[in-house]
CSV table of C-alpha atoms and ligand atoms in Angstrom, one decimal:
chain,number,residue,atom,x,y,z
A,1,MET,CA,171.2,55.1,-78.8
A,2,ARG,CA,171.4,51.4,-78.1
A,3,ILE,CA,173.2,49.4,-75.4
A,4,LEU,CA,174.0,45.7,-76.0
A,5,ILE,CA,174.7,43.6,-73.0
A,6,LYS,CA,176.3,40.3,-74.1
A,7,ASN,CA,177.4,36.9,-72.9
A,8,ILE,CA,175.1,37.3,-69.8
A,9,LYS,CA,175.4,34.2,-67.7
A,10,LYS,CA,171.7,34.4,-66.9
A,11,LEU,CA,169.1,37.0,-67.9
A,12,VAL,CA,166.6,36.7,-65.1
A,13,GLN,CA,162.8,37.2,-65.1
A,14,THR,CA,162.2,37.3,-68.8
A,15,GLU,CA,158.6,37.3,-70.1
A,16,ASP,CA,157.3,36.7,-73.7
A,17,LYS,CA,153.7,37.3,-72.6
A,18,PRO,CA,153.9,39.8,-69.7
A,19,LYS,CA,151.7,39.2,-66.7
A,20,LEU,CA,150.6,41.9,-64.3
A,21,LYS,CA,151.3,39.8,-61.2
A,22,VAL,CA,152.1,36.2,-60.2
A,23,CYS,CA,150.1,34.3,-57.7
A,24,GLY,CA,150.4,31.2,-55.5
A,25,LYS,CA,152.3,28.3,-57.2
A,26,GLU,CA,153.2,30.5,-60.2
A,27,MET,CA,155.5,32.4,-57.8
A,28,SER,CA,157.9,29.5,-57.7
A,29,THR,CA,158.7,29.9,-61.4
A,30,ILE,CA,161.2,32.4,-62.8
A,31,ASN,CA,161.8,32.4,-66.5
A,32,SER,CA,165.3,33.1,-67.5
A,33,ILE,CA,167.7,32.7,-70.4
A,34,ASP,CA,171.3,31.3,-70.0
A,35,ASN,CA,174.1,32.8,-72.1
A,36,ALA,CA,171.9,35.7,-73.2
A,37,TYR,CA,172.0,39.1,-74.8
A,38,LEU,CA,169.9,42.1,-74.0
A,39,ILE,CA,169.4,45.1,-76.3
A,40,LEU,CA,168.2,48.4,-74.9
A,41,LYS,CA,167.1,51.2,-77.2
A,42,ASP,CA,166.8,54.6,-75.6
A,43,ASP,CA,164.8,54.0,-72.4
A,44,ILE,CA,163.1,50.8,-73.6
A,45,ILE,CA,164.0,47.1,-73.7
A,46,GLU,CA,164.1,46.3,-77.4
A,47,ASP,CA,165.2,42.7,-77.7
A,48,PHE,CA,166.7,39.8,-75.8
A,49,GLY,CA,167.5,36.1,-76.3
A,50,GLU,CA,170.2,33.5,-76.5
A,51,MET,CA,173.6,34.6,-77.6
A,52,LYS,CA,173.5,32.2,-80.6
A,53,HIS,CA,170.5,34.3,-81.9
A,54,LEU,CA,172.2,37.7,-81.4
A,55,PRO,CA,171.1,39.8,-84.4
A,56,GLU,CA,173.1,42.3,-86.4
A,57,ILE,CA,172.8,45.7,-84.7
A,58,GLU,CA,172.6,48.7,-87.0
A,59,GLY,CA,174.4,52.0,-86.2
A,60,ASN,CA,176.4,53.0,-83.2
A,61,TYR,CA,175.9,51.1,-79.9
A,62,LYS,CA,177.6,50.7,-76.6
A,63,CYS,CA,178.6,47.1,-75.8
A,64,ILE,CA,178.8,45.8,-72.2
A,65,GLU,CA,180.4,42.4,-71.5
A,66,ALA,CA,178.6,40.4,-68.8
A,67,LYS,CA,180.5,37.1,-68.8
A,68,ASN,CA,179.8,35.3,-65.5
A,69,LYS,CA,177.3,38.0,-64.5
A,70,MET,CA,173.5,38.0,-64.3
A,71,VAL,CA,171.1,40.7,-65.3
A,72,PHE,CA,167.9,41.4,-63.3
A,73,PRO,CA,165.1,43.8,-63.8
A,74,SER,CA,165.5,46.6,-61.2
A,75,PHE,CA,163.8,46.2,-57.9
A,76,CYS,CA,160.4,47.9,-57.4
A,77,ASP,CA,159.9,49.0,-53.9
A,78,SER,CA,156.2,49.6,-53.5
A,79,HIS,CA,156.1,50.8,-49.9
A,80,THR,CA,158.4,53.5,-48.4
A,81,HIS,CA,158.3,56.6,-46.3
A,82,LEU,CA,161.7,57.8,-47.5
A,83,VAL,CA,160.9,61.5,-47.4
A,84,TYR,CA,161.6,62.3,-43.7
A,85,ALA,CA,163.6,64.6,-41.6
A,86,GLY,CA,166.5,63.5,-39.4
A,87,SER,CA,166.6,60.1,-37.8
A,88,ARG,CA,165.3,58.3,-34.7
A,89,GLU,CA,168.1,56.1,-33.4
A,90,ILE,CA,167.6,57.3,-29.8
A,91,GLU,CA,164.1,55.7,-29.8
A,92,TYR,CA,165.7,52.6,-31.2
A,93,ASN,CA,167.5,52.4,-27.9
A,94,ASP,CA,164.2,52.5,-26.1
A,95,LYS,CA,163.1,49.6,-28.2
A,96,ILE,CA,166.1,47.6,-27.3
A,97,LYS,CA,165.2,48.3,-23.6
A,98,GLY,CA,161.9,46.6,-24.3
A,99,LEU,CA,159.3,49.4,-25.0
A,100,SER,CA,156.8,48.4,-27.7
A,101,TYR,CA,156.0,50.4,-30.8
A,102,GLU,CA,152.7,51.5,-29.3
A,103,GLU,CA,154.4,52.5,-26.0
A,104,ILE,CA,156.9,54.7,-27.8
A,105,ALA,CA,154.1,56.2,-29.9
A,106,LYS,CA,152.2,57.0,-26.6
A,107,LYS,CA,155.3,58.8,-25.2
A,108,GLY,CA,155.2,61.3,-28.2
A,109,GLY,CA,157.9,59.3,-29.9
A,110,GLY,CA,157.5,57.5,-33.1
A,111,ILE,CA,155.7,59.1,-36.0
A,112,LEU,CA,155.0,62.3,-33.9
A,113,ASN,CA,158.7,62.7,-33.3
A,114,SER,CA,159.3,62.6,-37.1
A,115,ALA,CA,156.4,65.0,-37.6
A,116,LYS,CA,158.1,67.5,-35.3
A,117,LEU,CA,161.4,67.3,-37.1
A,118,LEU,CA,159.8,67.6,-40.5
A,119,ASN,CA,157.7,70.6,-39.6
A,120,GLU,CA,160.9,72.4,-38.4
A,121,ILE,CA,162.9,72.1,-41.7
A,122,SER,CA,162.5,73.8,-45.1
A,123,GLU,CA,161.2,72.1,-48.2
A,124,ASN,CA,164.6,72.4,-49.7
A,125,GLU,CA,166.4,70.8,-46.8
A,126,LEU,CA,163.8,68.0,-46.8
A,127,TYR,CA,164.5,67.5,-50.5
A,128,GLU,CA,168.2,67.3,-50.0
A,129,GLN,CA,167.9,64.8,-47.1
A,130,SER,CA,165.6,62.6,-49.2
A,131,LEU,CA,167.7,62.8,-52.3
A,132,LYS,CA,170.5,61.2,-50.4
A,133,ARG,CA,168.3,58.2,-49.7
A,134,ILE,CA,167.1,58.1,-53.3
A,135,ASN,CA,170.7,57.9,-54.5
A,136,GLU,CA,171.4,55.2,-51.9
A,137,ILE,CA,168.5,53.0,-53.1
A,138,ILE,CA,169.5,53.5,-56.7
A,139,SER,CA,172.9,52.2,-55.9
A,140,GLN,CA,171.3,49.2,-54.3
A,141,GLY,CA,169.3,48.2,-57.4
A,142,THR,CA,166.0,49.9,-57.0
A,143,GLY,CA,164.4,51.3,-60.2
A,144,ALA,CA,160.9,52.2,-59.0
A,145,VAL,CA,159.7,53.4,-55.6
A,146,GLU,CA,156.5,54.4,-53.9
A,147,ILE,CA,156.8,57.2,-51.4
A,148,LYS,CA,154.2,58.2,-48.8
A,149,SER,CA,153.5,61.4,-47.0
A,150,GLY,CA,152.4,61.1,-43.4
A,151,TYR,CA,155.1,62.9,-41.3
A,152,GLY,CA,153.6,66.3,-41.9
A,153,LEU,CA,150.2,65.7,-40.2
A,154,SER,CA,149.3,69.4,-40.9
A,155,LEU,CA,148.3,71.1,-44.1
A,156,GLU,CA,151.7,72.7,-44.6
A,157,GLY,CA,153.7,69.7,-43.5
A,158,GLU,CA,151.8,67.2,-45.8
A,159,LEU,CA,152.0,69.5,-48.8
A,160,LYS,CA,155.7,70.0,-48.1
A,161,MET,CA,156.3,66.3,-48.2
A,162,LEU,CA,154.1,65.7,-51.3
A,163,ARG,CA,155.9,68.6,-53.1
A,164,VAL,CA,159.3,67.1,-52.3
A,165,ILE,CA,158.1,63.7,-53.7
A,166,LYS,CA,156.9,65.5,-56.9
A,167,ARG,CA,160.4,67.2,-57.1
A,168,LEU,CA,162.1,63.8,-56.7
A,169,LYS,CA,159.9,62.5,-59.5
A,170,GLU,CA,161.0,65.3,-61.8
A,171,THR,CA,164.7,65.3,-60.9
A,172,THR,CA,165.7,61.6,-60.4
A,173,PRO,CA,165.8,58.7,-62.9
A,174,LEU,CA,163.5,56.5,-60.7
A,175,ILE,CA,159.9,55.8,-61.5
A,176,ILE,CA,158.1,57.3,-58.4
A,177,LYS,CA,154.6,57.0,-57.2
A,178,SER,CA,153.3,59.3,-54.5
A,179,THR,CA,150.8,58.2,-51.8
A,180,PHE,CA,148.9,60.6,-49.5
A,181,LEU,CA,149.0,59.3,-45.9
A,182,GLY,CA,147.5,62.1,-43.9
A,183,ALA,CA,146.0,59.6,-41.5
A,184,HIS,CA,149.3,58.1,-40.3
A,185,ALA,CA,148.9,59.3,-36.7
A,186,VAL,CA,146.9,61.9,-34.8
A,187,PRO,CA,149.1,65.0,-34.4
A,188,GLU,CA,149.7,66.7,-31.0
A,189,LYS,CA,147.3,69.6,-31.9
A,190,PHE,CA,144.4,67.1,-32.3
A,191,LYS,CA,145.2,65.0,-29.2
A,192,GLY,CA,142.0,63.4,-28.0
A,193,LYS,CA,140.1,64.7,-31.1
A,194,GLN,CA,140.8,62.0,-33.5
A,195,SER,CA,137.5,62.3,-35.5
A,196,GLN,CA,138.2,66.0,-35.9
A,197,TYR,CA,141.6,65.2,-37.3
A,198,VAL,CA,140.0,62.7,-39.8
A,199,ASP,CA,137.7,65.5,-40.9
A,200,TYR,CA,140.7,67.9,-41.3
A,201,VAL,CA,142.5,65.3,-43.4
A,202,ILE,CA,139.4,64.9,-45.6
A,203,ASN,CA,138.2,68.5,-45.8
A,204,GLU,CA,141.4,70.5,-45.6
A,205,ILE,CA,144.5,68.6,-46.7
A,206,LEU,CA,143.1,66.2,-49.4
A,207,PRO,CA,141.4,68.9,-51.5
A,208,LYS,CA,144.6,71.0,-51.5
A,209,ALA,CA,146.8,68.0,-52.4
A,210,ASN,CA,144.4,67.2,-55.2
A,211,GLU,CA,144.5,70.8,-56.5
A,212,GLU,CA,148.2,70.4,-57.2
A,213,LYS,CA,147.8,66.8,-58.3
A,214,LEU,CA,150.3,65.7,-55.8
A,215,ALA,CA,149.1,62.2,-55.0
A,216,ASP,CA,148.7,59.0,-57.0
A,217,TYR,CA,147.3,56.9,-54.2
A,218,ILE,CA,145.8,57.2,-50.7
A,219,ASP,CA,146.8,55.3,-47.5
A,220,VAL,CA,145.5,55.0,-43.9
A,221,PHE,CA,147.3,53.4,-41.0
A,222,CYS,CA,144.3,51.2,-40.1
A,223,ASP,CA,145.4,49.4,-36.9
A,224,LYS,CA,145.0,49.1,-33.2
A,225,GLY,CA,145.8,52.4,-31.5
A,226,PHE,CA,145.8,54.3,-34.8
A,227,PHE,CA,142.8,54.7,-37.2
A,228,THR,CA,139.6,52.6,-37.0
A,229,ILE,CA,137.8,50.7,-39.8
A,230,GLU,CA,135.1,53.4,-39.8
A,231,GLU,CA,137.6,56.2,-40.1
A,232,THR,CA,139.5,54.3,-42.8
A,233,ASP,CA,136.3,53.8,-44.8
A,234,LYS,CA,135.5,57.5,-44.6
A,235,ILE,CA,139.0,58.5,-45.7
A,236,LEU,CA,139.1,56.0,-48.6
A,237,ASN,CA,135.7,57.1,-49.8
A,238,ALA,CA,137.0,60.7,-49.9
A,239,GLY,CA,140.0,59.5,-51.8
A,240,THR,CA,137.8,57.8,-54.4
A,241,LYS,CA,136.2,61.1,-55.1
A,242,TYR,CA,139.6,62.4,-56.2
A,243,GLY,CA,140.3,59.2,-58.2
A,244,LEU,CA,142.9,57.9,-55.6
A,245,GLN,CA,143.1,54.2,-55.3
A,246,ALA,CA,143.9,52.8,-51.8
A,247,LYS,CA,147.2,51.2,-50.6
A,248,ILE,CA,146.8,50.8,-46.9
A,249,HIS,CA,148.7,49.9,-43.7
A,250,ALA,CA,146.8,47.0,-42.3
A,251,ASN,CA,147.0,44.2,-39.6
A,252,GLU,CA,150.5,45.1,-38.4
A,253,LEU,CA,149.5,45.3,-34.7
A,254,ASP,CA,146.3,43.3,-34.6
A,255,TYR,CA,143.5,41.6,-36.5
A,256,SER,CA,142.3,45.1,-37.3
A,257,GLY,CA,139.9,44.4,-40.1
A,258,GLY,CA,142.2,46.5,-42.2
A,259,ILE,CA,142.6,43.8,-44.9
A,260,GLN,CA,138.8,43.5,-45.3
A,261,ILE,CA,138.3,47.2,-45.6
A,262,GLY,CA,141.1,47.5,-48.1
A,263,VAL,CA,139.6,44.7,-50.2
A,264,LYS,CA,136.1,46.3,-49.9
A,265,HIS,CA,137.7,49.5,-51.5
A,266,ASN,CA,139.5,47.4,-54.1
A,267,ALA,CA,142.8,48.6,-52.7
A,268,LEU,CA,145.8,48.1,-54.9
A,269,SER,CA,147.7,46.7,-52.0
A,270,VAL,CA,147.3,46.0,-48.2
A,271,ASP,CA,150.6,46.1,-46.5
A,272,HIS,CA,152.4,44.8,-43.3
A,273,LEU,CA,150.0,41.8,-42.6
A,274,GLU,CA,151.6,40.4,-39.4
A,275,TYR,CA,148.1,39.4,-38.3
A,276,VAL,CA,146.5,37.2,-41.0
A,277,GLY,CA,144.1,34.3,-40.4
A,278,ASP,CA,141.7,32.3,-42.6
A,279,GLU,CA,139.2,35.1,-42.8
A,280,GLU,CA,141.8,37.5,-44.1
A,281,ILE,CA,143.1,35.0,-46.6
A,282,LYS,CA,139.5,34.4,-47.8
A,283,ALA,CA,138.9,38.1,-48.3
A,284,LEU,CA,142.2,38.5,-50.3
A,285,LYS,CA,141.4,35.4,-52.4
A,286,ASP,CA,138.3,37.1,-53.9
A,287,SER,CA,140.2,40.3,-54.7
A,288,GLU,CA,142.7,42.0,-57.0
A,289,THR,CA,144.5,43.4,-54.0
A,290,MET,CA,148.2,42.7,-53.6
A,291,PRO,CA,149.2,41.4,-50.1
A,292,THR,CA,152.5,43.1,-49.3
A,293,ILE,CA,154.8,42.1,-46.5
A,294,LEU,CA,157.5,44.4,-45.1
A,295,PRO,CA,160.2,42.1,-43.7
A,296,GLY,CA,162.4,45.0,-42.6
A,297,ALA,CA,159.8,46.4,-40.2
A,298,ALA,CA,159.0,43.0,-38.7
A,299,PHE,CA,162.7,42.3,-38.2
A,300,PHE,CA,163.5,45.7,-36.8
A,301,LEU,CA,160.5,45.8,-34.4
A,302,ASN,CA,160.9,42.1,-33.5
A,303,MET,CA,157.3,41.4,-34.5
A,304,PRO,CA,155.7,38.1,-35.3
A,305,TYR,CA,156.2,37.3,-39.0
A,306,SER,CA,153.4,37.5,-41.5
A,307,PRO,CA,152.3,34.0,-42.6
A,308,ALA,CA,153.5,34.5,-46.2
A,309,ARG,CA,154.1,30.8,-46.8
A,310,LYS,CA,150.5,30.1,-45.9
A,311,MET,CA,149.2,32.9,-48.1
A,312,ILE,CA,151.3,31.7,-51.1
A,313,ASP,CA,150.2,28.1,-50.5
A,314,ALA,CA,146.6,29.3,-50.5
A,315,GLY,CA,147.1,30.7,-54.0
A,316,LEU,CA,147.7,34.3,-53.1
A,317,PRO,CA,150.4,36.6,-54.6
A,318,ILE,CA,152.9,38.2,-52.3
A,319,ALA,CA,154.9,41.4,-52.7
A,320,VAL,CA,157.9,42.3,-50.6
A,321,ALA,CA,158.8,45.9,-50.0
A,322,SER,CA,161.2,47.8,-47.7
A,323,ASP,CA,159.0,50.2,-45.8
A,324,PHE,CA,162.1,52.5,-45.7
A,325,ASN,CA,161.3,54.9,-42.8
A,326,PRO,CA,163.1,56.3,-39.7
A,327,GLY,CA,161.1,54.4,-37.1
A,328,SER,CA,160.6,50.8,-38.1
A,329,SER,CA,162.8,50.1,-41.1
A,330,PRO,CA,165.7,52.6,-41.6
A,331,THR,CA,166.8,51.0,-44.9
A,332,GLY,CA,165.6,50.7,-48.4
A,333,ASN,CA,168.0,47.9,-49.3
A,334,MET,CA,165.8,45.5,-51.4
A,335,LYS,CA,168.5,42.8,-51.6
A,336,LEU,CA,168.5,42.7,-47.8
A,337,MET,CA,164.7,42.3,-47.9
A,338,MET,CA,165.2,39.3,-50.2
A,339,SER,CA,167.3,37.7,-47.5
A,340,PHE,CA,164.8,38.5,-44.8
A,341,ALA,CA,162.0,37.1,-46.9
A,342,SER,CA,163.7,33.9,-47.5
A,343,VAL,CA,165.1,33.3,-44.0
A,344,ASN,CA,162.1,34.5,-42.0
A,345,TYR,CA,159.2,33.8,-44.3
A,346,LYS,CA,160.5,30.6,-45.9
A,347,MET,CA,160.1,32.0,-49.4
A,348,THR,CA,162.2,30.3,-52.2
A,349,ALA,CA,164.6,32.2,-54.4
A,350,GLU,CA,162.1,32.3,-57.2
A,351,GLU,CA,159.2,33.4,-55.0
A,352,VAL,CA,161.4,36.2,-53.6
A,353,ILE,CA,162.5,37.5,-57.0
A,354,ASN,CA,158.8,37.6,-58.1
A,355,ALA,CA,157.9,39.4,-54.9
A,356,VAL,CA,160.5,42.2,-55.3
A,357,THR,CA,160.0,42.8,-59.0
A,358,ILE,CA,156.7,42.1,-60.8
A,359,ASN,CA,154.5,41.9,-57.7
A,360,THR,CA,155.8,45.1,-56.2
A,361,ALA,CA,155.4,46.7,-59.6
A,362,TYR,CA,151.7,45.6,-59.5
A,363,ALA,CA,151.4,47.1,-56.0
A,364,MET,CA,152.5,50.4,-57.5
A,365,GLY,CA,150.2,50.1,-60.6
A,366,ILE,CA,153.1,49.9,-63.0
A,367,SER,CA,153.6,46.2,-63.8
A,368,ASN,CA,152.7,47.0,-67.4
A,369,ILE,CA,155.9,49.1,-67.8
A,370,THR,CA,158.4,47.5,-65.4
A,371,GLY,CA,159.1,44.6,-63.0
A,372,SER,CA,160.4,42.1,-65.6
A,373,ILE,CA,162.5,41.8,-68.8
A,374,ALA,CA,160.0,42.1,-71.6
A,375,LYS,CA,160.1,43.8,-74.9
A,376,GLY,CA,158.7,47.4,-74.7
A,377,LYS,CA,159.2,47.7,-70.9
A,378,LYS,CA,161.3,50.4,-69.3
A,379,ALA,CA,165.1,49.8,-69.6
A,380,ASN,CA,165.5,49.6,-65.8
A,381,ILE,CA,167.9,46.8,-65.0
A,382,PHE,CA,171.1,45.9,-63.0
A,383,ILE,CA,174.0,43.8,-63.8
A,384,THR,CA,175.4,41.7,-60.9
A,385,LYS,CA,179.0,41.0,-60.1
A,386,PRO,CA,180.0,37.4,-61.1
A,387,ILE,CA,177.7,35.1,-59.1
A,388,PRO,CA,177.1,31.4,-59.3
A,389,SER,CA,173.3,31.2,-59.1
A,390,ILE,CA,170.1,33.2,-58.5
A,391,GLU,CA,170.0,31.7,-55.0
A,392,TYR,CA,173.2,33.5,-54.2
A,393,MET,CA,171.5,36.9,-54.2
A,394,ALA,CA,169.5,36.2,-50.9
A,395,TYR,CA,172.2,33.9,-49.5
A,396,ALA,CA,175.1,36.4,-49.6
A,397,TYR,CA,173.1,38.8,-47.4
A,398,GLY,CA,175.8,41.2,-46.5
A,399,SER,CA,177.5,41.5,-49.8
A,400,ASN,CA,177.0,44.1,-52.4
A,401,LEU,CA,176.6,42.1,-55.6
A,402,ILE,CA,175.5,44.9,-57.9
A,403,ASP,CA,178.0,45.9,-60.5
A,404,THR,CA,176.2,48.2,-63.0
A,405,ILE,CA,173.0,50.1,-62.8
A,406,ILE,CA,171.0,51.1,-65.9
A,407,LEU,CA,167.9,53.3,-65.5
A,408,ASN,CA,165.9,54.6,-68.5
A,409,GLY,CA,168.5,53.0,-70.8
A,410,LYS,CA,171.3,55.0,-69.3
A,411,VAL,CA,174.3,53.7,-67.3
A,412,ILE,CA,174.0,55.3,-63.9
A,413,HIS,CA,177.1,53.6,-62.4
B,501,NIG,O1,155.1,51.4,-42.0
B,501,NIG,N1,153.1,51.4,-39.5
B,501,NIG,C1,153.1,52.6,-39.7
B,501,NIG,N2,154.0,53.4,-40.3
B,501,NIG,C2,155.4,53.1,-40.5
B,501,NIG,C3,156.2,53.5,-39.4
B,501,NIG,C4,156.5,54.8,-39.4
B,501,NIG,C5,157.4,55.3,-38.2
B,501,NIG,O2,157.5,54.6,-37.2
B,501,NIG,O3,157.9,56.4,-38.4
B,501,NIG,C6,155.6,51.7,-40.9
B,501,NIG,O4,156.2,50.9,-40.3
B,502,FE,FE1,154.8,51.9,-43.8
């Protein structure tokens, strides 16, 4: 079955020769076609071009009129924790009163609070709660998402999370990648025995997760007050044995050395990056690792902003993800991340679009199949409401501008 979308005001982020990522100056270019058509066949992008070159289409097809509207590739959100139990708005109040992220964590709040809630509910209930968030991000234009474990912090809890992620992969139209984040925090049971917990993650949880093939990637919260460089090294080495490439939380709270250890392990991405200096930029320059910023978390926690401008100007790529989680970014709205990225990080409209599509696709290891409009890529796209320009997306930061969602070549709504 084919879908023809015609009279598209602008078909955004088209590629004739698909790239896996875009870096530095290249980020300020977005290829697009004015007054365009797009043909989807089954779950694949079959053809696109200017309306004046629209070919004859054989057989039955569905036609969608897109006059005054734009078509974008679906957002790829390469960093989330959207499988969680309950919510943490009460802690948010503590934050407003001035307690820091680390102070809340020390009070047994933060990640440990979510771990307690998660270990109390059934796998089914966790699936139902998470499915609501999946449906919400689909309606906001996301077509691919990475989801981490890390609120179980016990064998049962971590497997519960990873199995829920697997079920979401099987039952929803999103492309989903799963990341094992056993080393997210030290659970109550191991208080004061962090190195024993690291061994437990490596020797007890990881092998079981591997038996059921539940994880695609491995993550560690490598930062001040959480896991050290040495512990991160050890966990990532263990991940390598199971073929799990790293995607790590780094340099959110300090110059933790997390970026360098990520690069040493050829991590697919290093994420957060509030603390980045010349040393860190140099390490990233000599690597294939995608620097990923999480503007929602920095906004919500009132943290210093990552020097994204400096990184792009130094020739680095940047990806922008939501970090959807109950503590530091309770939203997976990627259009809102576009606005945060432009206002707070001084990224241009073109840079931001690259950062939420092709570069986040790279940071999930799927930029060969999604993240742009290219022949043979997945038919994951959205049609906007009538909008005047691509700049309008980030500018109209409180408006829902998404009209039609198509995933795997099917109109979702
Ligand atoms: O990416 N920084 C570490 N982990 C999450 C926060 C998780 C939480 O507070 O629940 C993050 O922001
Ligand atoms: Fe995170």
